[in-house]
Coordinates of C-alpha atoms and ligand atoms in Angstrom, one line a residue:
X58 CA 99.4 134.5 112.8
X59 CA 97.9 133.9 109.3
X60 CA 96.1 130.6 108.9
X61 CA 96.4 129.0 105.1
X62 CA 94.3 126.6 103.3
X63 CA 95.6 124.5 100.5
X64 CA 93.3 123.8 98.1
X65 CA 94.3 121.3 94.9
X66 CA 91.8 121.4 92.0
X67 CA 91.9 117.7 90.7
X68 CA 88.4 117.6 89.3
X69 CA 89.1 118.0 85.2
X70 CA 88.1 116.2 82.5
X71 CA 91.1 115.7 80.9
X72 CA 90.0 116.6 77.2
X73 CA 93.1 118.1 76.0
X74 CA 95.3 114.7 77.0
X75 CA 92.5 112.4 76.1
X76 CA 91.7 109.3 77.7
X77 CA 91.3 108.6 80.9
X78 CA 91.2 112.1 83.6
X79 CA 95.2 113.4 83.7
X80 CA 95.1 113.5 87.8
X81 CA 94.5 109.9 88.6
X82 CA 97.3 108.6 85.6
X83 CA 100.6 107.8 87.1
X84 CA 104.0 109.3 87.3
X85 CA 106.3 107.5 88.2
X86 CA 104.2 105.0 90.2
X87 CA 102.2 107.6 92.0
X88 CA 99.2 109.2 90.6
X89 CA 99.5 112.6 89.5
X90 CA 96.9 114.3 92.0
X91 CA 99.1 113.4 95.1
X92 CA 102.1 114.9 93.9
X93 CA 100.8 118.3 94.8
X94 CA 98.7 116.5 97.9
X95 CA 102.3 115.3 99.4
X96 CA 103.7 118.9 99.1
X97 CA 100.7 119.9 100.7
X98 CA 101.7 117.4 103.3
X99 CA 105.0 118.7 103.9
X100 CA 103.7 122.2 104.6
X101 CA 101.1 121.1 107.1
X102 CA 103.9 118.9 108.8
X103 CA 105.9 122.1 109.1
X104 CA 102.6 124.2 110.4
X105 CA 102.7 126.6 107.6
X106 CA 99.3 125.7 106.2
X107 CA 96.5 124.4 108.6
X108 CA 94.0 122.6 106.3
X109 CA 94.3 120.3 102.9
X110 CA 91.0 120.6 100.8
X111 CA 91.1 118.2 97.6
X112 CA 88.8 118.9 95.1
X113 CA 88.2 115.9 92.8
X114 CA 85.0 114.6 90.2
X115 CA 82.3 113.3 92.7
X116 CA 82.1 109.7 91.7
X117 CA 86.0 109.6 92.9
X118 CA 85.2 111.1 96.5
X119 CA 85.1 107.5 98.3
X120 CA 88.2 106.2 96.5
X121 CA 90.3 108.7 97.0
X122 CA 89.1 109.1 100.9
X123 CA 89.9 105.4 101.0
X124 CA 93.2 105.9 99.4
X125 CA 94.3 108.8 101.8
X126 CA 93.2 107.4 104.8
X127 CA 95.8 104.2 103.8
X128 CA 98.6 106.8 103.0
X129 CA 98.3 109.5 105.7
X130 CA 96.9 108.6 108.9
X131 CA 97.9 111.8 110.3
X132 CA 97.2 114.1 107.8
X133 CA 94.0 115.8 108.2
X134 CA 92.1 116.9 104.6
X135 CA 88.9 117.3 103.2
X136 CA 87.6 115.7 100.1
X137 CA 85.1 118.2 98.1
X138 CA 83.5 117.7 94.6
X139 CA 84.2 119.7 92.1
X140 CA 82.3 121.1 89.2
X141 CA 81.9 121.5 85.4
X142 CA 84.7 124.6 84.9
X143 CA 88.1 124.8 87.1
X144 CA 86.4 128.0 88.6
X145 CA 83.1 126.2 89.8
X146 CA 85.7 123.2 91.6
X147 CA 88.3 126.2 93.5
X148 CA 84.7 128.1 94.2
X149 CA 83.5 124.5 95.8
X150 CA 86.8 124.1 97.5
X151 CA 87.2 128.0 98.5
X152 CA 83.7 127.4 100.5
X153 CA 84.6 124.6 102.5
X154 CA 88.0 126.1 103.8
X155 CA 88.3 127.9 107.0
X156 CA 91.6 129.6 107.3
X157 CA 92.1 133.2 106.8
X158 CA 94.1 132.5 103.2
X159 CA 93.8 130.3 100.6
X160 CA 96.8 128.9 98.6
X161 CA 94.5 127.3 95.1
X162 CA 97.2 125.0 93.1
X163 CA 95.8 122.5 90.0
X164 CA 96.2 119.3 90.8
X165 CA 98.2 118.8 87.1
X166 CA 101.1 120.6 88.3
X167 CA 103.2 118.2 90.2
X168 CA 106.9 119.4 90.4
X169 CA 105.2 122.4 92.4
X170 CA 108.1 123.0 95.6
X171 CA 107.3 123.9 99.3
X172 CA 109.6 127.1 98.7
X173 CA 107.4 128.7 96.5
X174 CA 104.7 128.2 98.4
X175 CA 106.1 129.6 101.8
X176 CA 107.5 132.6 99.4
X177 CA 103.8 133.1 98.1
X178 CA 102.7 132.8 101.5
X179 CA 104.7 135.0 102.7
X180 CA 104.0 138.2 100.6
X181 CA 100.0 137.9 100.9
X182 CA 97.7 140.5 103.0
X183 CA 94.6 141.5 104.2
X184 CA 94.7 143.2 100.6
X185 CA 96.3 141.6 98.2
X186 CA 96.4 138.7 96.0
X187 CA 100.0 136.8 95.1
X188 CA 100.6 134.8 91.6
X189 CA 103.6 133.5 90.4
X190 CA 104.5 134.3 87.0
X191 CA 107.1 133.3 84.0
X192 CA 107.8 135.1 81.5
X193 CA 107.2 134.2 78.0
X194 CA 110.6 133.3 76.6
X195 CA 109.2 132.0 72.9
X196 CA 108.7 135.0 69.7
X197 CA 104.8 135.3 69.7
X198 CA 102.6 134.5 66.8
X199 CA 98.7 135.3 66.3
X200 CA 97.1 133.1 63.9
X201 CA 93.8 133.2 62.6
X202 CA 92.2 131.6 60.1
X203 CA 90.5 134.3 57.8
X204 CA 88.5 133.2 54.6
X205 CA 89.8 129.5 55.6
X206 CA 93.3 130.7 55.5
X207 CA 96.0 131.1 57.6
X208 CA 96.5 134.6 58.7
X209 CA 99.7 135.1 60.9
X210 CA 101.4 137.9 62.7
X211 CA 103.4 138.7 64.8
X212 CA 103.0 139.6 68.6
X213 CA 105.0 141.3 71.1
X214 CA 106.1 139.1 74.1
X215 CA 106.7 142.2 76.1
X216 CA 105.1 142.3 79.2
X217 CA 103.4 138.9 78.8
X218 CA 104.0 136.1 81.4
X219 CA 102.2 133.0 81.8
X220 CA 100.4 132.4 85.4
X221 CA 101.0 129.4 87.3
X222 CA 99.7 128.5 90.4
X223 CA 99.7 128.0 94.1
X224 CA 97.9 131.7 94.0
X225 CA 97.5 133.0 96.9
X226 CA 94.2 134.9 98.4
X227 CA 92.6 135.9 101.5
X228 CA 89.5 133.9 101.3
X229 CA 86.4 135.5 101.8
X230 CA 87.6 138.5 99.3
X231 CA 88.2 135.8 97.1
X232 CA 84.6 134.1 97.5
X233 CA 83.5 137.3 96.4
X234 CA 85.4 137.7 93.8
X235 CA 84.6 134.6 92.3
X236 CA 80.7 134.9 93.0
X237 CA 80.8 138.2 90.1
X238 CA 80.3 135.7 87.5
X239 CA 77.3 133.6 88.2
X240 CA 78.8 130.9 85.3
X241 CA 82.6 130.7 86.7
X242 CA 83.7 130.6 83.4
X243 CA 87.7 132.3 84.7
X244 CA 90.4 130.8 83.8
X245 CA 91.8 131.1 87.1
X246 CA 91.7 133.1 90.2
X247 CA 93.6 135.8 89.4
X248 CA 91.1 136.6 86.7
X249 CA 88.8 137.1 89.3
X250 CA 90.8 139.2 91.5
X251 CA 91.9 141.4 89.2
X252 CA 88.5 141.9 87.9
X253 CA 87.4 143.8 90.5
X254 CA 90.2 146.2 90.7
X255 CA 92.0 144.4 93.9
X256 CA 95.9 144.6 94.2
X257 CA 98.1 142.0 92.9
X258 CA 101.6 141.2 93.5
X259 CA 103.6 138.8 91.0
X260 CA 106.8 136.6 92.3
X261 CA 109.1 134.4 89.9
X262 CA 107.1 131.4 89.5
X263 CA 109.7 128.2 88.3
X264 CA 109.9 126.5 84.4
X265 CA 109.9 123.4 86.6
X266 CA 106.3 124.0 88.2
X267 CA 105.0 123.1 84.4
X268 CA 101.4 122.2 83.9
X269 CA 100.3 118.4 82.2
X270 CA 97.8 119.6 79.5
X271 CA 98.7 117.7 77.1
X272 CA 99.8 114.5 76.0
X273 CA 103.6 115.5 75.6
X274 CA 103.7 117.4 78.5
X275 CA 103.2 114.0 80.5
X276 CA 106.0 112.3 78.8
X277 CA 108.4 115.5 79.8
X278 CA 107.3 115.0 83.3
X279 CA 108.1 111.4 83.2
X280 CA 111.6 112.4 82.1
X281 CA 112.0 115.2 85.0
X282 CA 110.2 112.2 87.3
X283 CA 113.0 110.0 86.6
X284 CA 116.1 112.0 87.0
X285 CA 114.4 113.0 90.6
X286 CA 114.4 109.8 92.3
X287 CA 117.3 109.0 95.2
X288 CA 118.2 106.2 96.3
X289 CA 119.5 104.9 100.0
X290 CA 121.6 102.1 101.3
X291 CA 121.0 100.3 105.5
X292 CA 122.5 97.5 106.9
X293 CA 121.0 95.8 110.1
X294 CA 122.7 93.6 112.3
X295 CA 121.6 91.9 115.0
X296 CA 122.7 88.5 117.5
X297 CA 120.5 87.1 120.2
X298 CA 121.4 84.1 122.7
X299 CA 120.3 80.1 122.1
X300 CA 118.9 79.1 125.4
X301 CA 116.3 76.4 126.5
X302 CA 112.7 76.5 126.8
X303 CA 112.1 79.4 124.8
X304 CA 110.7 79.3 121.2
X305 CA 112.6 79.4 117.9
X306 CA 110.9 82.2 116.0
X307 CA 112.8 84.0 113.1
X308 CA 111.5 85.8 110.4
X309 CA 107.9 84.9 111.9
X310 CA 108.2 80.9 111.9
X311 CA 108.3 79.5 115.0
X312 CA 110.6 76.2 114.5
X313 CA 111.2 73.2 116.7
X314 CA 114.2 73.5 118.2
X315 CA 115.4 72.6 121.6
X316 CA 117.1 75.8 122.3
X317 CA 115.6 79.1 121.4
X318 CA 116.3 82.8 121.4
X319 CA 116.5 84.7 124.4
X320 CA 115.1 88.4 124.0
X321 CA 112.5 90.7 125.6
X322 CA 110.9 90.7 122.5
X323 CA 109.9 87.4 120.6
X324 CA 113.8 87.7 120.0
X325 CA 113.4 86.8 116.1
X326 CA 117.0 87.6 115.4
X327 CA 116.4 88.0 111.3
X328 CA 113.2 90.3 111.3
X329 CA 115.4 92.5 113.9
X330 CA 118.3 92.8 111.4
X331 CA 115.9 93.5 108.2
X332 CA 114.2 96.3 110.6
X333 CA 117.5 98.0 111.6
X334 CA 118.1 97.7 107.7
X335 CA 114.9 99.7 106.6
X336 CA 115.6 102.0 109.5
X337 CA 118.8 102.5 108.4
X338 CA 118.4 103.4 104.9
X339 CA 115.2 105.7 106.0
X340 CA 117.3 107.1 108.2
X341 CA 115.7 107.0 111.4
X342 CA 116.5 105.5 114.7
X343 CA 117.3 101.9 115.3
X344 CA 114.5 99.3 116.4
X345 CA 116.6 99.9 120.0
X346 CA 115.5 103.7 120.4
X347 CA 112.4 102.8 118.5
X348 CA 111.3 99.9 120.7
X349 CA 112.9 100.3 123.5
X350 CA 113.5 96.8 125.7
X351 CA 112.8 99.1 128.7
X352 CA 109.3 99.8 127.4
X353 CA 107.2 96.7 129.0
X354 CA 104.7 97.2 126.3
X355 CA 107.3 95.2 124.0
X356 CA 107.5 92.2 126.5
X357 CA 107.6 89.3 123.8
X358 CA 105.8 91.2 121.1
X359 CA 105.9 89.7 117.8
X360 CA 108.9 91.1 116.0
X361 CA 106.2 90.8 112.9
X362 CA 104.1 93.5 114.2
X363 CA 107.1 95.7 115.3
X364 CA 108.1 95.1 111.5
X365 CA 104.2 96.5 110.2
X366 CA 105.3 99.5 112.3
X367 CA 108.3 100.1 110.1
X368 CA 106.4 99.4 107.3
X369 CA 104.1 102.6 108.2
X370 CA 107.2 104.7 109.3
X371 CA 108.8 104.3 105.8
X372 CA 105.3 104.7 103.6
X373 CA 105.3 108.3 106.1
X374 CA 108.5 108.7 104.4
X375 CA 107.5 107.5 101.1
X376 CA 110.0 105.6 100.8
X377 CA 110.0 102.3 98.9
X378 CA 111.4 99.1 99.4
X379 CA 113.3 97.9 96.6
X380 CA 115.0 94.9 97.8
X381 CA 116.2 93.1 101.1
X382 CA 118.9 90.9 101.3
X383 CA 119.4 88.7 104.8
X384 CA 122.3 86.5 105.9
X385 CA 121.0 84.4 108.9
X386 CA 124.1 82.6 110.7
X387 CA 123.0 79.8 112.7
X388 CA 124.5 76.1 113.3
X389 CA 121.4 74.5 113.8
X390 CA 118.6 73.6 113.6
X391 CA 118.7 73.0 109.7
X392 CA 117.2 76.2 108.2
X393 CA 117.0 76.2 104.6
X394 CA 113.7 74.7 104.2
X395 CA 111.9 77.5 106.1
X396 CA 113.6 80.6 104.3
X397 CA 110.4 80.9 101.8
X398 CA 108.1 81.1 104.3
X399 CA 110.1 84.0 106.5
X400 CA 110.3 85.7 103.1
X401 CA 106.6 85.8 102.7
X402 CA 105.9 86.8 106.7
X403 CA 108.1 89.6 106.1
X404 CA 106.4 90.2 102.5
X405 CA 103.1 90.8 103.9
X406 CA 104.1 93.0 106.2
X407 CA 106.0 95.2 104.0
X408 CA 104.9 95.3 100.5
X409 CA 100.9 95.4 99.4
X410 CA 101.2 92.9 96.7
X411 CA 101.8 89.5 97.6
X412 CA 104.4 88.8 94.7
X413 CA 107.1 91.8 95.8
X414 CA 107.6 89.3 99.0
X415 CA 110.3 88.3 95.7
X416 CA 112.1 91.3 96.9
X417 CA 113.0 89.6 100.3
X418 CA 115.9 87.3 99.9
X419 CA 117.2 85.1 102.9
X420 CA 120.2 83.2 103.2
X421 CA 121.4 80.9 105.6
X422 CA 125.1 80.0 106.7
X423 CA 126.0 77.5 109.3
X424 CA 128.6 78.4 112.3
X425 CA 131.0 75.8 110.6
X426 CA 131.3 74.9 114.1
X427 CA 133.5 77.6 115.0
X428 CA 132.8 80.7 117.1
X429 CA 129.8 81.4 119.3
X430 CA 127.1 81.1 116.3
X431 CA 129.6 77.1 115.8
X432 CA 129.0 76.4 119.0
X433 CA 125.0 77.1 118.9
X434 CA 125.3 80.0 121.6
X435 CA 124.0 82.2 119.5
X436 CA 122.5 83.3 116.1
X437 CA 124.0 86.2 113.7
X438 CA 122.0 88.1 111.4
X439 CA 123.1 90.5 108.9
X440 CA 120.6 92.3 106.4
X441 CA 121.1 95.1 103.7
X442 CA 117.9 97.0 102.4
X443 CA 117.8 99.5 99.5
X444 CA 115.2 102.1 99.3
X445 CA 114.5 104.9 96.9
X446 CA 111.6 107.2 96.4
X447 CA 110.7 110.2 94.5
X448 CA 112.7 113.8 95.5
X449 CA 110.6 116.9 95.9
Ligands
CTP167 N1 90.0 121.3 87.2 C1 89.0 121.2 88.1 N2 87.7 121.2 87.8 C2 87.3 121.4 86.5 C3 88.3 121.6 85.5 C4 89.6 121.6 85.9 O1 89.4 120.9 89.3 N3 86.0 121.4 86.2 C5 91.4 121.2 87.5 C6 92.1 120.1 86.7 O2 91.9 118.8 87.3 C7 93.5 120.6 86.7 C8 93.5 122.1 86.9 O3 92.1 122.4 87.3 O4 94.3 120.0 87.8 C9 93.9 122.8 85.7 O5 93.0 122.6 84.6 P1 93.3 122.0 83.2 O6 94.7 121.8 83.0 O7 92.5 122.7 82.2 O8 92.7 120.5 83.4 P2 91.5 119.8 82.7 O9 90.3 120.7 82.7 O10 91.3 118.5 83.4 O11 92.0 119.6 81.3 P3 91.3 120.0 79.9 O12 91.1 121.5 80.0 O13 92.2 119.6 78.8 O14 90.0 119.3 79.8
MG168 MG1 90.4 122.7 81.7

């Protein structure tokens, strides 16, 4: 079996855009780097690369270890430094991997797809190098400036393509390749490669796979950002019995009440509903198959914690929470005062800013007296949850 590295170059000044460097600004909310790092995600999950190496500026290794460590805890990477040309930062990268291949993408090219990739992957060998290309679709122009004047003419476009990347190597032929130019100045691998005389193959790269070098490229890929987002509906329900000596707990407040829920867990009722609602929309299994009540380890657990444990399963997903709304139906005690505090327990366990606890919105009705929840047998708790995140 071949064994693939994925190395992102992310270590660029950024002179071209201006400002701060391109691969740590955001689009749409995430920072540009991990667009290519979650794709590189994907095709680890599916076991078609083995290794992430990120090559970043050296003064951003320990906050961008930080931040992967907080996004992926199961995603094994390395963090390398680059250096002062792209070359010098894939050479740096190229040297730490350890797989047979190495698939080198720049870190400015976030609409990059997992297809490509595993189509690149597939056509490399022991002796050959794989590049995706376009071809040039705009009539060519040379312009020089000759006795400070404009000199134009015109160029053929036949034959020409523009390179993109992931390209696709077998590594230590690649090392070597590289190492023929003491300075690194190539533009990119490919360069290298062909320099020597080694075999090439081209495949159809995509218009989509576009690089950020400049200023307007950004603003087009916050307009393709935009139109890529999707958007998903849950709905949780849940009803637990009011019995004596046990606590009242819902939404993590524990309230003084005579009669409280009966559950194997801390039976709060309203975080149960709001879990089966994120669940829902992510669409994975309920807190039941999730949690199981047959599982001892859950014996009164704090529904809270069981709650962070969504929280992880839907940032796996990258999904994110864009509002919560609960209906709590319960005849007594009287509620209504406590609804801003259960908003903020869930809050902190589900958002990283204090203030999108806003997001949470909890309502309660009273049984009216009618029914089990009238009769204070039970409580009722109904919860809708909209998520959306970016597509790839
Ligand atoms: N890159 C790198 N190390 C360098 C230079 C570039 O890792 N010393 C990376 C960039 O971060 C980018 C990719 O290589 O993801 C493609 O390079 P380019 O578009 O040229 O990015 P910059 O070099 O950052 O931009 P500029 O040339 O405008 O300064
Ligand atoms: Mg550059």
């Amino acid at each position: 079996m071949k064994t693939f590295s994925f190395i992102i170059a992310a270590a660029g000044l950024g002179e071209r855009i201006g400002g701060s460097p391109k691969q740590f600004r955001l689009l749409g909310g995430t920072p540009l780097w991990q667009w290519s790092f979650h794709v590189a995600e994907e095709l680890l999950a599916l076991g078609k690369i083995q290794e992430i190496i990120l090559v970043v500026p050296s003064d951003s290794i320990t906050s961008i270890k930080k931040t992967l460590s907080t996004l992926s805890e199961k995603t094994s990477f390395l963090v390398v430094a680059g250096g002062t040309t792209r070359s010098q930062s894939v050479r740096n990268g190229v040297a730490m991997a350890s797989s047979d291949y190495v698939l080198i993408h720049d870190g400015a090219r976030p609409f990059v797809d997992k297809e490509l990739c595993i189509t690149i992957m597939d056509h490399v060998n022991p002796n050959l190098g794989v590049i995706p290309v376009v071809p040039i679709s705009d009539a060519l122009k040379k312009i020089e400036i000759v006795e400070g004047e404009e000199r134009v003419s015109s160029t053929s476009r036949e034959h020409l393509y523009t390179t993109q990347t992931p390209q696709c190597f077998p590594r230590l032929q690649l090392l070597e390749a590289l190492d023929t130019d003491k300075d690194l100045l190539f533009k990119d691998e490919a360069e290298a490669w062909i320099a020597l005389g080694k075999k090439i193959v081209t495949i159809p790269g995509a218009r989509r796979n576009m690089k950020i070098t400049y200023q307007e490229d950004f603003i087009l890929a916050h307009q393709i950002a935009s139109n890529n987002r999707e958007y998903r509906v849950g709905n949780g329900f849940d009803i637990h019995p009011l019995v004596p000596s046990r606590p009242l707990i819902l939404g993590g407040v524990e309230i003084e009440s005579p009669l409280g829920l009966d559950g194997h867990s801390d039976a709060d009722v309203l975080a149960h509903a709001v879990m089966d609602a994120l669940l829902g929309a992510a669409g994975l299994p309920d807190i039941g198959k999730l949690f199981p009540a047959s599982d001892p380890q859950y014996k009164n657990i704090s529904s809270l914690d069981l709650l962070s444990r969504v929280a992880s399963l839907l940032k796996e997903g990258r999904w994110d929470i864009l509002w919560v709304d609960v209906t709590l139906q319960a005849q007594l005690p009287r509620l209504g005062s406590f609804t801003k505090q259960m908003e903020e327990n869930l809050g902190k366990r589900l958002f990283a800013f204090e203030m999108e606890s806003e997001k949470i919105n909890i309502k309660v009705k009273s049984g009216e007296r009618i029914g089990a929840v009238g009769r204070a047998e039970c409580m009722k708790c109904t919860a809708v949850a909209t998520l959306s995140r970016w597509r790839r």
